[in-house]
Coordinates of C-alpha atoms in Angstrom, one line a residue:
Chain A
M22 CA 41.5 -39.0 26.4
S23 CA 38.9 -38.3 28.9
E24 CA 35.2 -38.6 28.1
N25 CA 34.8 -34.8 28.0
E26 CA 37.8 -34.5 25.7
Q27 CA 36.5 -37.2 23.4
L28 CA 33.1 -35.4 23.2
E29 CA 34.7 -32.1 22.5
D30 CA 36.9 -33.6 19.8
F31 CA 33.9 -35.2 18.2
L32 CA 31.8 -32.0 18.4
S33 CA 34.7 -30.0 16.9
K34 CA 34.8 -32.3 13.9
L35 CA 31.1 -32.3 13.6
I36 CA 30.8 -28.5 13.6
S37 CA 33.5 -28.4 10.9
E38 CA 31.6 -31.1 9.0
D39 CA 34.8 -33.1 8.9
L40 CA 33.7 -36.5 10.2
S41 CA 34.9 -40.0 9.4
D42 CA 33.1 -43.3 10.0
A43 CA 35.7 -44.1 12.6
D44 CA 34.8 -40.9 14.5
V45 CA 31.1 -41.8 14.5
A46 CA 31.9 -45.4 15.6
Q47 CA 34.0 -44.1 18.5
F48 CA 31.2 -41.7 19.5
K49 CA 28.7 -44.6 19.3
E50 CA 30.8 -46.4 21.9
L51 CA 30.9 -43.4 24.0
S52 CA 27.1 -42.9 23.9
R53 CA 26.6 -46.6 24.8
D54 CA 28.3 -45.9 28.1
N55 CA 26.8 -42.5 28.6
P56 CA 23.5 -41.8 26.8
E57 CA 23.6 -38.2 28.0
V58 CA 26.2 -37.4 25.3
L59 CA 23.6 -37.9 22.6
K60 CA 21.5 -35.0 24.1
E61 CA 24.7 -32.9 24.4
L62 CA 25.4 -33.6 20.7
A63 CA 21.9 -32.8 19.6
E64 CA 21.8 -29.5 21.5
T65 CA 25.2 -28.5 20.1
L66 CA 24.1 -29.2 16.6
A67 CA 20.8 -27.4 17.1
M68 CA 22.7 -24.4 18.5
T69 CA 25.1 -24.5 15.4
E70 CA 22.1 -24.3 13.2
L71 CA 20.7 -21.2 15.1
V72 CA 24.1 -19.5 14.8
S73 CA 24.1 -20.2 11.1
Q74 CA 20.6 -18.7 10.8
T75 CA 21.6 -15.6 12.8
L76 CA 24.8 -14.9 10.9
Q77 CA 23.8 -15.7 7.3
E78 CA 21.4 -13.1 6.2
E79 CA 20.0 -15.2 3.4
R80 CA 19.2 -17.9 6.0
S81 CA 17.2 -15.6 8.3
S82 CA 13.7 -16.5 9.4
D83 CA 12.1 -13.9 7.1
C84 CA 14.0 -15.1 4.0
F85 CA 13.3 -18.7 4.7
T86 CA 9.6 -18.1 5.3
A87 CA 9.3 -16.0 2.1
S88 CA 11.1 -18.7 0.2
V89 CA 8.7 -21.5 1.4
T90 CA 5.6 -19.5 0.6
S91 CA 6.9 -18.4 -2.8
S92 CA 7.9 -22.0 -3.5
I93 CA 4.3 -23.2 -2.6
K94 CA 2.9 -20.4 -4.8
A95 CA 5.1 -21.5 -7.7
K96 CA 4.2 -25.1 -7.2
E97 CA 0.5 -24.2 -7.3
R98 CA 1.1 -22.1 -10.4
S99 CA 2.9 -25.0 -12.1
K100 CA 0.1 -27.4 -11.0
T101 CA -2.4 -25.1 -12.8
R102 CA -0.1 -25.0 -15.8
D103 CA 0.2 -28.8 -15.9
Q104 CA -3.5 -29.1 -15.6
K105 CA -4.0 -26.7 -18.4
F106 CA -1.6 -28.7 -20.5
V107 CA -3.4 -32.0 -19.7
D108 CA -6.7 -30.4 -20.6
S109 CA -5.4 -29.1 -23.9
V110 CA -4.0 -32.5 -24.8
K111 CA -7.4 -34.1 -23.9
K112 CA -9.2 -31.6 -26.1
R113 CA -6.9 -32.2 -29.0
I114 CA -7.4 -36.0 -28.7
Q115 CA -11.2 -35.5 -28.6
H116 CA -11.0 -33.2 -31.6
E117 CA -8.8 -35.7 -33.6
N118 CA -11.3 -38.5 -32.8
K119 CA -14.3 -36.4 -34.0
K120 CA -12.4 -35.6 -37.2
K121 CA -11.7 -39.3 -37.8
N122 CA -15.4 -40.3 -37.2
S123 CA -16.7 -37.6 -39.5
S124 CA -14.5 -38.7 -42.4
K125 CA -16.1 -42.2 -42.2
P126 CA -19.2 -42.6 -44.4
N127 CA -22.4 -42.6 -42.4
R128 CA -24.5 -45.8 -42.8
K129 CA -27.7 -43.8 -43.2
T130 CA -26.1 -41.6 -45.9
V131 CA -24.9 -44.7 -47.8
A132 CA -28.4 -46.3 -47.6
K133 CA -30.1 -43.1 -48.8
F134 CA -27.6 -42.9 -51.6
K135 CA -28.3 -46.5 -52.7
K136 CA -32.0 -45.7 -52.7
S137 CA -31.6 -42.6 -54.8
K138 CA -29.2 -44.5 -57.1
K139 CA -32.0 -46.9 -58.0
K140 CA -34.6 -44.1 -58.4
K141 CA -32.5 -41.5 -60.2
S142 CA -30.0 -42.8 -62.7
K143 CA -29.3 -39.3 -63.9
G144 CA -28.1 -38.4 -60.4
K145 CA -25.2 -40.8 -60.9
F146 CA -23.4 -38.5 -63.2
F147 CA -23.8 -35.5 -61.0
F148 CA -22.7 -37.5 -57.9
F149 CA -19.4 -38.6 -59.5
L150 CA -18.9 -35.0 -60.7
A151 CA -19.4 -33.7 -57.1
A152 CA -17.1 -36.5 -55.7
A153 CA -14.4 -35.7 -58.1
A154 CA -14.6 -32.0 -57.3
A155 CA -14.5 -32.8 -53.6
L156 CA -11.4 -34.9 -54.1
I157 CA -9.6 -32.2 -56.0
I158 CA -10.4 -29.6 -53.4
S159 CA -9.3 -31.8 -50.5
G160 CA -6.0 -32.6 -52.4
I161 CA -5.3 -28.9 -52.9
V162 CA -6.0 -28.2 -49.2
T163 CA -3.8 -31.0 -48.1
F164 CA -0.8 -30.2 -50.2
M165 CA -1.1 -26.4 -49.9
P166 CA 2.0 -25.1 -48.1
K167 CA 1.1 -24.3 -44.5
K168 CA 2.1 -21.1 -42.8
E169 CA 4.7 -22.1 -40.2
V170 CA 3.7 -21.0 -36.7
Q171 CA 6.8 -19.9 -34.8
T172 CA 6.6 -20.8 -31.2
I173 CA 9.6 -22.1 -29.2
P174 CA 12.1 -23.5 -31.6
E175 CA 12.3 -27.2 -31.5
L176 CA 15.0 -28.7 -29.3
V177 CA 17.3 -31.6 -30.1
I178 CA 19.6 -33.4 -27.6
L179 CA 23.2 -33.1 -28.7
E180 CA 24.7 -34.9 -25.7
G181 CA 23.5 -36.6 -22.5
E182 CA 20.1 -38.0 -21.5
L183 CA 16.9 -36.5 -20.3
K184 CA 14.1 -38.3 -18.5
N185 CA 10.4 -37.7 -18.0
G186 CA 9.4 -40.4 -15.5
N187 CA 10.3 -43.7 -17.2
I188 CA 10.5 -42.2 -20.7
S189 CA 14.1 -41.4 -21.6
Y190 CA 15.3 -39.0 -24.4
K191 CA 18.8 -39.6 -25.7
E192 CA 21.3 -38.0 -28.1
G193 CA 19.5 -37.0 -31.4
D194 CA 16.0 -37.1 -29.9
A195 CA 13.8 -34.1 -30.3
V196 CA 12.4 -32.8 -27.0
V197 CA 8.7 -32.8 -26.6
M198 CA 7.4 -29.3 -25.7
G199 CA 5.7 -28.8 -22.4
T200 CA 7.1 -32.0 -20.9
L201 CA 8.8 -31.8 -17.5
L202 CA 12.3 -33.2 -18.0
R203 CA 15.1 -34.1 -15.7
T204 CA 18.8 -34.7 -15.8
Y205 CA 20.3 -37.0 -13.3
Q206 CA 23.9 -37.9 -12.8
K207 CA 25.1 -36.1 -16.0
S208 CA 24.4 -32.8 -17.7
A209 CA 22.8 -32.6 -21.2
R210 CA 23.5 -30.3 -24.1
L211 CA 20.6 -29.3 -26.3
K212 CA 20.3 -27.3 -29.5
F213 CA 17.5 -25.0 -30.7
K214 CA 16.4 -24.9 -34.3
D215 CA 18.0 -21.4 -34.5
G216 CA 21.4 -22.7 -33.4
S217 CA 21.2 -21.5 -29.8
I218 CA 22.7 -24.0 -27.4
I219 CA 21.9 -24.7 -23.8
K220 CA 23.6 -27.0 -21.3
V221 CA 21.4 -28.3 -18.5
G222 CA 23.4 -29.2 -15.4
K223 CA 23.1 -32.5 -13.7
G224 CA 20.2 -32.9 -11.3
S225 CA 18.2 -30.2 -13.0
M226 CA 14.5 -30.1 -13.8
F227 CA 13.1 -28.0 -16.6
S228 CA 10.5 -27.8 -19.4
F229 CA 9.7 -25.8 -22.5
N230 CA 6.4 -24.0 -22.9
N231 CA 4.5 -25.1 -26.0
D232 CA 2.6 -21.9 -26.4
S233 CA 3.8 -18.7 -28.0
S234 CA 5.4 -17.3 -24.9
R235 CA 8.8 -18.8 -25.7
K236 CA 9.6 -19.8 -22.2
V237 CA 12.2 -22.2 -20.8
L238 CA 11.0 -23.1 -17.3
L239 CA 13.9 -24.1 -15.0
T240 CA 12.3 -25.5 -11.8
N241 CA 15.6 -26.5 -10.2
G242 CA 19.3 -26.7 -11.2
R243 CA 21.5 -24.9 -13.7
I244 CA 21.4 -23.9 -17.3
D245 CA 24.4 -22.5 -19.3
A246 CA 23.2 -20.9 -22.5
V247 CA 24.5 -19.3 -25.7
I248 CA 21.5 -17.8 -27.4
T249 CA 21.8 -16.5 -30.9
P250 CA 20.2 -13.0 -31.4
Q251 CA 16.4 -13.3 -31.5
K252 CA 14.9 -11.2 -34.3
K253 CA 11.4 -10.6 -33.1
T254 CA 10.6 -11.8 -29.6
P255 CA 13.0 -12.7 -26.8
I256 CA 13.3 -16.1 -25.2
Y257 CA 12.3 -16.1 -21.5
F258 CA 14.1 -18.3 -19.0
E259 CA 11.9 -18.6 -16.0
T260 CA 12.4 -20.1 -12.6
P261 CA 9.8 -20.3 -9.9
F262 CA 11.0 -16.9 -8.6
T263 CA 12.6 -15.0 -11.5
V264 CA 12.4 -14.3 -15.2
A265 CA 15.4 -13.6 -17.4
E266 CA 14.5 -12.1 -20.8
I267 CA 17.1 -13.0 -23.4
I268 CA 17.6 -11.3 -26.8
G269 CA 20.8 -13.0 -27.6
T270 CA 23.6 -13.5 -25.2
E271 CA 25.8 -15.9 -23.1
F272 CA 24.8 -16.6 -19.6
T273 CA 24.5 -19.1 -16.7
L274 CA 21.3 -19.4 -14.6
W275 CA 21.1 -21.4 -11.4
A276 CA 17.8 -22.0 -9.7
E277 CA 18.3 -23.2 -6.1
N278 CA 15.8 -23.6 -3.4
W279 CA 16.7 -20.4 -1.6
R280 CA 18.1 -18.2 -4.4
D281 CA 18.6 -17.8 -8.2
V282 CA 21.9 -16.7 -9.6
L283 CA 22.3 -15.2 -13.0
V284 CA 25.8 -14.8 -14.4
V285 CA 25.9 -12.9 -17.8
H286 CA 29.1 -13.7 -19.7
E287 CA 28.3 -11.5 -22.8
G288 CA 25.4 -9.2 -23.8
R289 CA 22.7 -8.0 -21.6
V290 CA 19.8 -9.7 -19.8
H291 CA 16.7 -8.2 -18.2
F292 CA 16.3 -10.1 -14.9
R293 CA 13.1 -9.8 -12.9
S294 CA 12.1 -11.1 -9.5
L295 CA 8.5 -12.6 -9.6
H296 CA 8.2 -12.0 -5.9
T297 CA 8.8 -8.3 -5.8
E298 CA 8.5 -7.5 -9.5
K299 CA 11.8 -5.6 -9.1
S300 CA 14.1 -5.9 -12.1
Y301 CA 17.6 -5.1 -13.3
F302 CA 19.6 -5.2 -16.4
V303 CA 22.5 -7.5 -15.9
N304 CA 25.4 -6.8 -18.3
G305 CA 28.2 -9.0 -19.4
G306 CA 30.7 -9.7 -16.6
E307 CA 28.1 -9.1 -13.9
N308 CA 26.2 -11.5 -11.8
T309 CA 23.0 -11.1 -9.8
T310 CA 21.6 -13.2 -7.0
V311 CA 17.9 -13.0 -6.2
Y312 CA 17.1 -14.5 -2.8
R313 CA 13.7 -16.0 -2.1
G314 CA 12.6 -13.1 0.0
G315 CA 13.0 -11.0 -3.2
Q316 CA 16.3 -9.4 -2.1
M317 CA 18.4 -8.8 -5.2
V318 CA 22.2 -8.5 -5.0
K319 CA 24.1 -7.3 -8.0
K320 CA 27.8 -7.7 -8.2
R321 CA 30.5 -7.1 -10.8
K322 CA 32.7 -10.1 -11.2
A323 CA 35.6 -7.8 -10.7
D324 CA 34.5 -7.5 -7.0
E325 CA 35.3 -11.1 -6.5
I326 CA 38.8 -12.5 -6.5
P327 CA 39.7 -12.8 -10.2
P328 CA 41.2 -16.3 -11.0
I329 CA 43.7 -14.5 -13.3
R330 CA 45.4 -12.1 -11.0
R331 CA 47.6 -10.2 -13.4
L332 CA 49.2 -10.4 -16.8
L333 CA 52.9 -9.6 -17.1
L334 CA 55.2 -8.8 -20.0
I335 CA 58.4 -10.8 -19.6
K336 CA 61.8 -11.0 -21.3
R337 CA 61.8 -14.4 -23.1
D338 CA 65.3 -15.6 -22.3
T339 CA 65.6 -14.5 -18.7
G340 CA 62.0 -14.4 -17.6
K341 CA 62.5 -11.0 -16.1
I342 CA 59.3 -9.0 -15.6
L343 CA 59.3 -5.9 -17.8
Q344 CA 55.9 -4.5 -16.9
E345 CA 52.4 -5.4 -15.9
I346 CA 49.9 -5.4 -18.7
T347 CA 46.6 -3.7 -18.1
K348 CA 43.7 -2.8 -20.3
D349 CA 45.3 0.2 -21.9
T350 CA 48.9 -1.0 -22.1
T351 CA 50.8 -0.4 -25.3
I352 CA 53.8 -2.6 -25.8
D353 CA 56.6 -0.7 -27.4
F354 CA 59.1 -2.9 -29.4
S355 CA 61.6 -0.1 -29.5
K356 CA 61.7 -0.2 -25.7
Y357 CA 61.8 -4.0 -25.0
G358 CA 62.8 -5.5 -28.3
K359 CA 61.0 -8.5 -29.8
D360 CA 62.3 -11.2 -27.6
I361 CA 59.4 -11.1 -25.3
N362 CA 56.4 -13.0 -24.1
I363 CA 53.5 -12.7 -21.7
V364 CA 52.7 -14.7 -18.6
A365 CA 49.5 -14.9 -16.7
E366 CA 49.6 -15.1 -12.9
V367 CA 46.7 -17.1 -11.6
E368 CA 45.0 -18.0 -8.3
R369 CA 46.2 -21.3 -6.7
N370 CA 43.0 -23.2 -7.6
V371 CA 43.4 -22.5 -11.3
K372 CA 44.5 -25.6 -13.2
V373 CA 44.1 -24.8 -16.9
V374 CA 44.2 -21.6 -18.9
I375 CA 43.2 -21.4 -22.5
F376 CA 44.6 -18.4 -24.5
V377 CA 42.6 -17.1 -27.4
V378 CA 44.3 -14.5 -29.6
N379 CA 42.1 -12.8 -32.2
G380 CA 39.4 -15.5 -31.8
K381 CA 41.8 -18.4 -32.3
I382 CA 43.0 -20.7 -29.6
V383 CA 46.7 -20.4 -29.5
S384 CA 47.6 -22.5 -26.5
E385 CA 46.0 -24.6 -23.7
E386 CA 48.3 -24.4 -20.7
V387 CA 47.8 -27.1 -18.1
K388 CA 50.4 -26.1 -15.6
A389 CA 52.4 -23.0 -14.6
R390 CA 53.8 -20.9 -16.1
Y391 CA 50.7 -19.9 -18.1
I392 CA 52.1 -18.4 -21.3
P393 CA 50.1 -17.8 -24.5
H394 CA 52.9 -18.6 -26.8
G395 CA 54.1 -21.6 -25.0
N396 CA 57.1 -22.9 -23.1
S397 CA 59.0 -26.2 -23.1
F398 CA 60.2 -27.0 -19.6
A399 CA 62.2 -23.9 -18.5
N400 CA 62.5 -22.4 -21.9
I401 CA 59.9 -19.8 -22.9
M402 CA 59.1 -19.5 -26.6
P403 CA 59.4 -16.1 -28.2
W404 CA 56.2 -14.2 -29.3
D405 CA 56.9 -12.0 -32.2
P406 CA 53.5 -10.3 -33.0
R407 CA 53.0 -7.9 -35.8
K408 CA 52.4 -4.3 -34.9
G409 CA 48.8 -3.4 -34.3
R410 CA 45.9 -4.4 -31.9
W411 CA 45.4 -7.9 -30.7
S412 CA 42.5 -9.2 -28.7
L413 CA 43.6 -11.6 -26.0
R414 CA 41.1 -13.8 -24.1
M415 CA 42.2 -16.0 -21.2
I416 CA 39.8 -18.7 -20.1
P417 CA 40.7 -20.3 -16.8
Y418 CA 39.4 -23.6 -15.4
H419 CA 39.4 -24.6 -11.7
E420 CA 41.2 -27.8 -10.7
N421 CA 37.8 -29.5 -10.3
G422 CA 37.1 -28.7 -14.0
K423 CA 34.7 -25.8 -13.4
L424 CA 34.9 -22.8 -15.8
L425 CA 36.0 -19.7 -14.0
A426 CA 35.7 -16.0 -14.9
E427 CA 37.6 -15.3 -18.0
R428 CA 39.7 -12.1 -18.6
K429 CA 39.7 -10.2 -21.9
M430 CA 41.9 -7.4 -23.1
V431 CA 43.1 -5.7 -26.2
L432 CA 46.9 -5.4 -26.5
T433 CA 48.5 -2.8 -28.7
F434 CA 52.0 -3.5 -30.1
K435 CA 53.9 -0.6 -31.7
Chain B
M4 CA -8.6 -34.9 10.9
N5 CA -8.3 -31.2 10.4
N6 CA -10.7 -29.2 8.3
K7 CA -8.8 -26.0 8.3
K8 CA -8.2 -24.5 4.9
F9 CA -5.8 -21.6 4.5
K10 CA -7.4 -18.4 3.1
N11 CA -4.1 -17.7 1.4
I12 CA -0.5 -19.0 1.4
D13 CA 0.6 -16.2 3.6
E14 CA -1.5 -17.6 6.4
F15 CA 0.5 -20.8 6.2
G16 CA 3.6 -18.5 6.2
E17 CA 2.8 -17.7 9.8
I18 CA 3.1 -21.4 10.7
V19 CA 6.4 -21.5 8.8
N20 CA 7.7 -18.5 10.6
E21 CA 6.8 -19.9 14.0
H22 CA 8.3 -23.3 13.6
Q23 CA 11.1 -23.0 11.0
A24 CA 13.9 -22.7 13.6
S25 CA 12.9 -26.0 15.3
V26 CA 12.4 -27.8 12.0
R27 CA 15.8 -26.6 10.6
A28 CA 17.5 -27.5 13.9
C29 CA 16.0 -30.9 13.9
I30 CA 17.2 -31.6 10.4
R31 CA 20.7 -30.4 11.3
V32 CA 20.7 -32.7 14.4
L33 CA 19.7 -35.6 12.1
G34 CA 23.1 -35.2 10.4
I35 CA 22.3 -33.0 7.4
P36 CA 25.2 -30.7 6.4
S37 CA 24.3 -27.0 6.7
G38 CA 24.2 -26.5 2.9
F39 CA 21.3 -28.9 2.5
V40 CA 19.3 -28.1 5.7
D41 CA 17.1 -25.4 4.0
D42 CA 16.3 -27.7 1.1
I43 CA 14.9 -30.4 3.3
A44 CA 13.2 -27.8 5.6
Q45 CA 11.5 -26.4 2.6
E46 CA 10.4 -29.8 1.5
T47 CA 9.0 -30.4 5.0
F48 CA 6.8 -27.3 4.9
I49 CA 5.6 -28.1 1.4
V50 CA 4.6 -31.6 2.4
A51 CA 2.9 -30.1 5.5
Y52 CA 1.0 -27.6 3.4
R53 CA -0.2 -30.4 1.0
K54 CA -1.1 -32.8 3.8
F55 CA -2.5 -30.2 6.3
S56 CA -5.9 -31.8 6.1
E57 CA -4.4 -35.0 7.6
F58 CA -3.0 -33.1 10.7
D59 CA -4.6 -34.2 13.9
N60 CA -5.6 -31.1 15.8
S61 CA -5.2 -32.8 19.2
R62 CA -1.4 -33.1 18.5
S63 CA 1.2 -30.4 18.7
I64 CA 1.9 -28.9 15.3
R65 CA 5.6 -28.7 16.1
S66 CA 5.8 -32.5 16.7
W67 CA 3.9 -33.1 13.5
L68 CA 6.3 -30.9 11.5
L69 CA 9.4 -32.5 13.2
G70 CA 8.0 -35.9 12.3
I71 CA 7.7 -35.0 8.7
A72 CA 11.3 -33.6 8.7
R73 CA 12.5 -36.8 10.3
N74 CA 10.8 -38.9 7.7
L75 CA 12.3 -36.9 4.9
V76 CA 15.8 -37.2 6.3
L77 CA 15.3 -41.0 6.7
N78 CA 14.2 -41.1 3.1
E79 CA 17.5 -39.5 2.2
R80 CA 19.1 -42.4 4.2
R81 CA 17.2 -45.0 2.2
K82 CA 17.7 -43.6 -1.3
S83 CA 21.3 -44.4 -2.1
A84 CA 21.4 -41.8 -4.9
R85 CA 20.6 -39.0 -2.4
R86 CA 23.0 -40.0 0.4
F87 CA 25.3 -37.2 -0.6
R88 CA 22.9 -34.9 1.3
L89 CA 23.9 -36.7 4.5
L90 CA 27.0 -35.8 6.6
N91 CA 27.4 -39.4 7.7
E92 CA 24.8 -42.2 7.4
N93 CA 25.8 -43.7 10.7
L94 CA 25.3 -40.4 12.5
T95 CA 21.8 -40.1 11.1
D96 CA 21.1 -43.7 12.4
L97 CA 22.4 -42.8 15.8
M98 CA 20.4 -39.6 16.1
Q99 CA 17.1 -40.6 14.6
E100 CA 15.6 -41.5 18.0
E101 CA 17.0 -38.6 19.9
A102 CA 16.6 -35.7 17.4
V103 CA 12.9 -35.0 17.6
S104 CA 12.5 -35.3 21.4
V105 CA 15.6 -33.1 22.0
V106 CA 14.5 -30.4 19.6
E107 CA 10.9 -30.4 20.9
E108 CA 12.3 -29.4 24.3
F109 CA 14.9 -27.2 22.8
Q110 CA 12.6 -24.2 22.1
A111 CA 14.7 -23.2 19.1
Q112 CA 12.5 -20.2 18.1
E113 CA 12.9 -18.6 21.5
K114 CA 16.6 -19.3 21.6
L115 CA 17.1 -17.9 18.2
K116 CA 16.1 -14.4 19.5
L117 CA 18.8 -14.6 22.2
V118 CA 21.7 -15.9 20.0
K119 CA 22.3 -12.6 18.4
S120 CA 22.8 -10.7 21.6
C121 CA 25.1 -13.5 23.0
I122 CA 27.2 -13.2 19.8
E123 CA 27.4 -9.4 20.2
N124 CA 28.8 -9.8 23.7
M125 CA 31.5 -12.3 22.6
P126 CA 35.3 -11.4 22.5
D127 CA 36.2 -10.0 19.0
R128 CA 38.5 -13.0 18.1
N129 CA 35.6 -15.4 18.7
K130 CA 33.3 -13.3 16.7
E131 CA 35.8 -13.2 13.8
V132 CA 36.1 -17.0 13.8
L133 CA 32.3 -17.4 13.9
N134 CA 31.8 -14.9 11.1
L135 CA 34.5 -16.6 8.9
K136 CA 32.9 -20.0 9.5
F137 CA 29.2 -19.2 9.1
E138 CA 29.0 -15.9 7.2
G139 CA 32.0 -16.5 5.0
G140 CA 31.4 -20.2 4.7
K141 CA 35.1 -20.9 5.3
T142 CA 36.4 -24.3 6.3
A143 CA 38.3 -24.8 9.5
A144 CA 41.5 -25.3 7.5
S145 CA 41.1 -22.0 5.6
I146 CA 40.3 -20.1 8.8
A147 CA 43.4 -21.6 10.3
V148 CA 45.5 -20.3 7.4
K149 CA 44.0 -16.9 7.8
M150 CA 44.5 -16.7 11.5
Q151 CA 47.9 -18.5 11.4
R152 CA 46.8 -21.3 13.6
D153 CA 46.5 -25.0 13.4
S154 CA 43.2 -26.3 11.9
S155 CA 42.6 -28.6 14.8
T156 CA 43.0 -25.6 17.2
I157 CA 40.3 -23.7 15.1
R158 CA 38.0 -26.8 15.2
H159 CA 38.3 -27.0 18.9
L160 CA 37.9 -23.2 19.3
L161 CA 34.7 -23.4 17.2
A162 CA 33.3 -26.2 19.5
R163 CA 34.1 -24.2 22.6
I164 CA 32.5 -21.0 21.1
I165 CA 29.3 -22.9 20.3
S166 CA 29.3 -24.5 23.8
G167 CA 29.8 -21.0 25.3
L168 CA 26.9 -19.7 23.3
R169 CA 24.7 -22.5 24.5
K170 CA 25.5 -21.6 28.1
C171 CA 24.9 -17.9 27.4
V172 CA 21.6 -18.5 25.7
N173 CA 20.4 -20.8 28.5
E174 CA 21.4 -18.3 31.2
R175 CA 19.5 -15.5 29.4
E176 CA 16.5 -17.8 28.8
G177 CA 16.5 -18.5 32.6
L178 CA 16.6 -14.7 33.3
F179 CA 13.7 -13.9 30.9
G180 CA 11.9 -17.0 32.2
S181 CA 12.1 -15.8 35.8

């Protein structure tokens, strides 16, 4: 291979981000003989970057500049917030110290009391009376049931580990409000007092506000949440650039440097860009991306390639396709008989499909064919459902373990 | 030392706008995959904003920013837990001397304005490949499947398209320059 061909080969692999150590070693040899190739390589990579900035709208100069300035603003805001938190902690400590000191008997008071004790023996009786009264009152105050102040519900770690600097919080630990917490190599699952569960993805950074604003601040990373219905006030999930107002729903929120993505699985979320103050209601099955420049893109999941392509009614013994099942399909036993089953056709990257019928998991299929009522090798089991309406939920997983968009439908058998 | 204080963050935004193309190009040259370039570029500007009082006015601001970007990439190289943000550690080692000087001369911001018109004048097939790669985020292998070609052919085609774009941009730059 000539020098030019070697260079082109290396550049082609580099642009495609498909390099091996051997390729780099070979290029190193080449650059030793001809240092000019390094310049060639640098200029090609720089040009690749410019092409990428030109063709990807979200990487345009304006978007990038807006994202940097918003990020700095958010950091400044969080700095102020942190400072306020430190100040409040300091104040509290000072207050506690004052309280402790005031409860200790003052030397002067004791001396005065001793003097008066000598002078007035009658005062002794009244003093004990007053002291007894004070004790009773303080006892009542101490043991009186306190009115519970509802702020953010307390969080407990169910699984995984969270860190705040060198301090580590593990399974079963309660999370301290207002502390900036991180996950590293593994995700963590946490539970609110009210039963809501959040899963914080690996490499995420977040905190919980300790005031009455009920805010979860996701600085960076991903949160998957199942929030139980909130009776009075919503919980807010805030990133440096957006706020999601949650009344009770299932959703996933990603905060990346250049965009936030909210995927609502169930329910409805009010999603607002802090940059432009524009907001949307995002419903179940929809996702919304907010870019740093404030641009908001709302998509229905149906617009993307669905992992479960279609659902087919088949003849159990022969596997013959009888009809495609859609949302409003009614399966008529008189037409097809009862020796039938259903098969889900999936995208190539789908590895596992979990079938849930009427809220119960009926099968967990790990390889094709994906059939809710099972198959053993080539033989498909019969599914003989009772007449009526059945809810069917299909939950697919990618081969890398990632949860994909599920598909739900109601089947009517008559 | 620099006593300049920004009246507001948008004033700093003007600096970001002026130098972002060079900074991002430099980070890419240092062997950071495209998916992580913006992360590190953003960190670069945040560090620059924080340390702006340390900037020596007698120096070029571009060199200063490129220096910060380079240090951040080398930090990635040092921290083993973060190496996943590097395309190849050896490539970063190889390019660390060359990157800043090449990008300083490269005039990325000026070239960025010309790239679009060069792409528009390209043959449709090349445009399609570029769009699939950069806009669609497809790998060479999946482009190859779509276009019914060999993935190595697509990789080489991409390299040739980029090289052609470099030529076109340089020619236009020469024209505007003259």
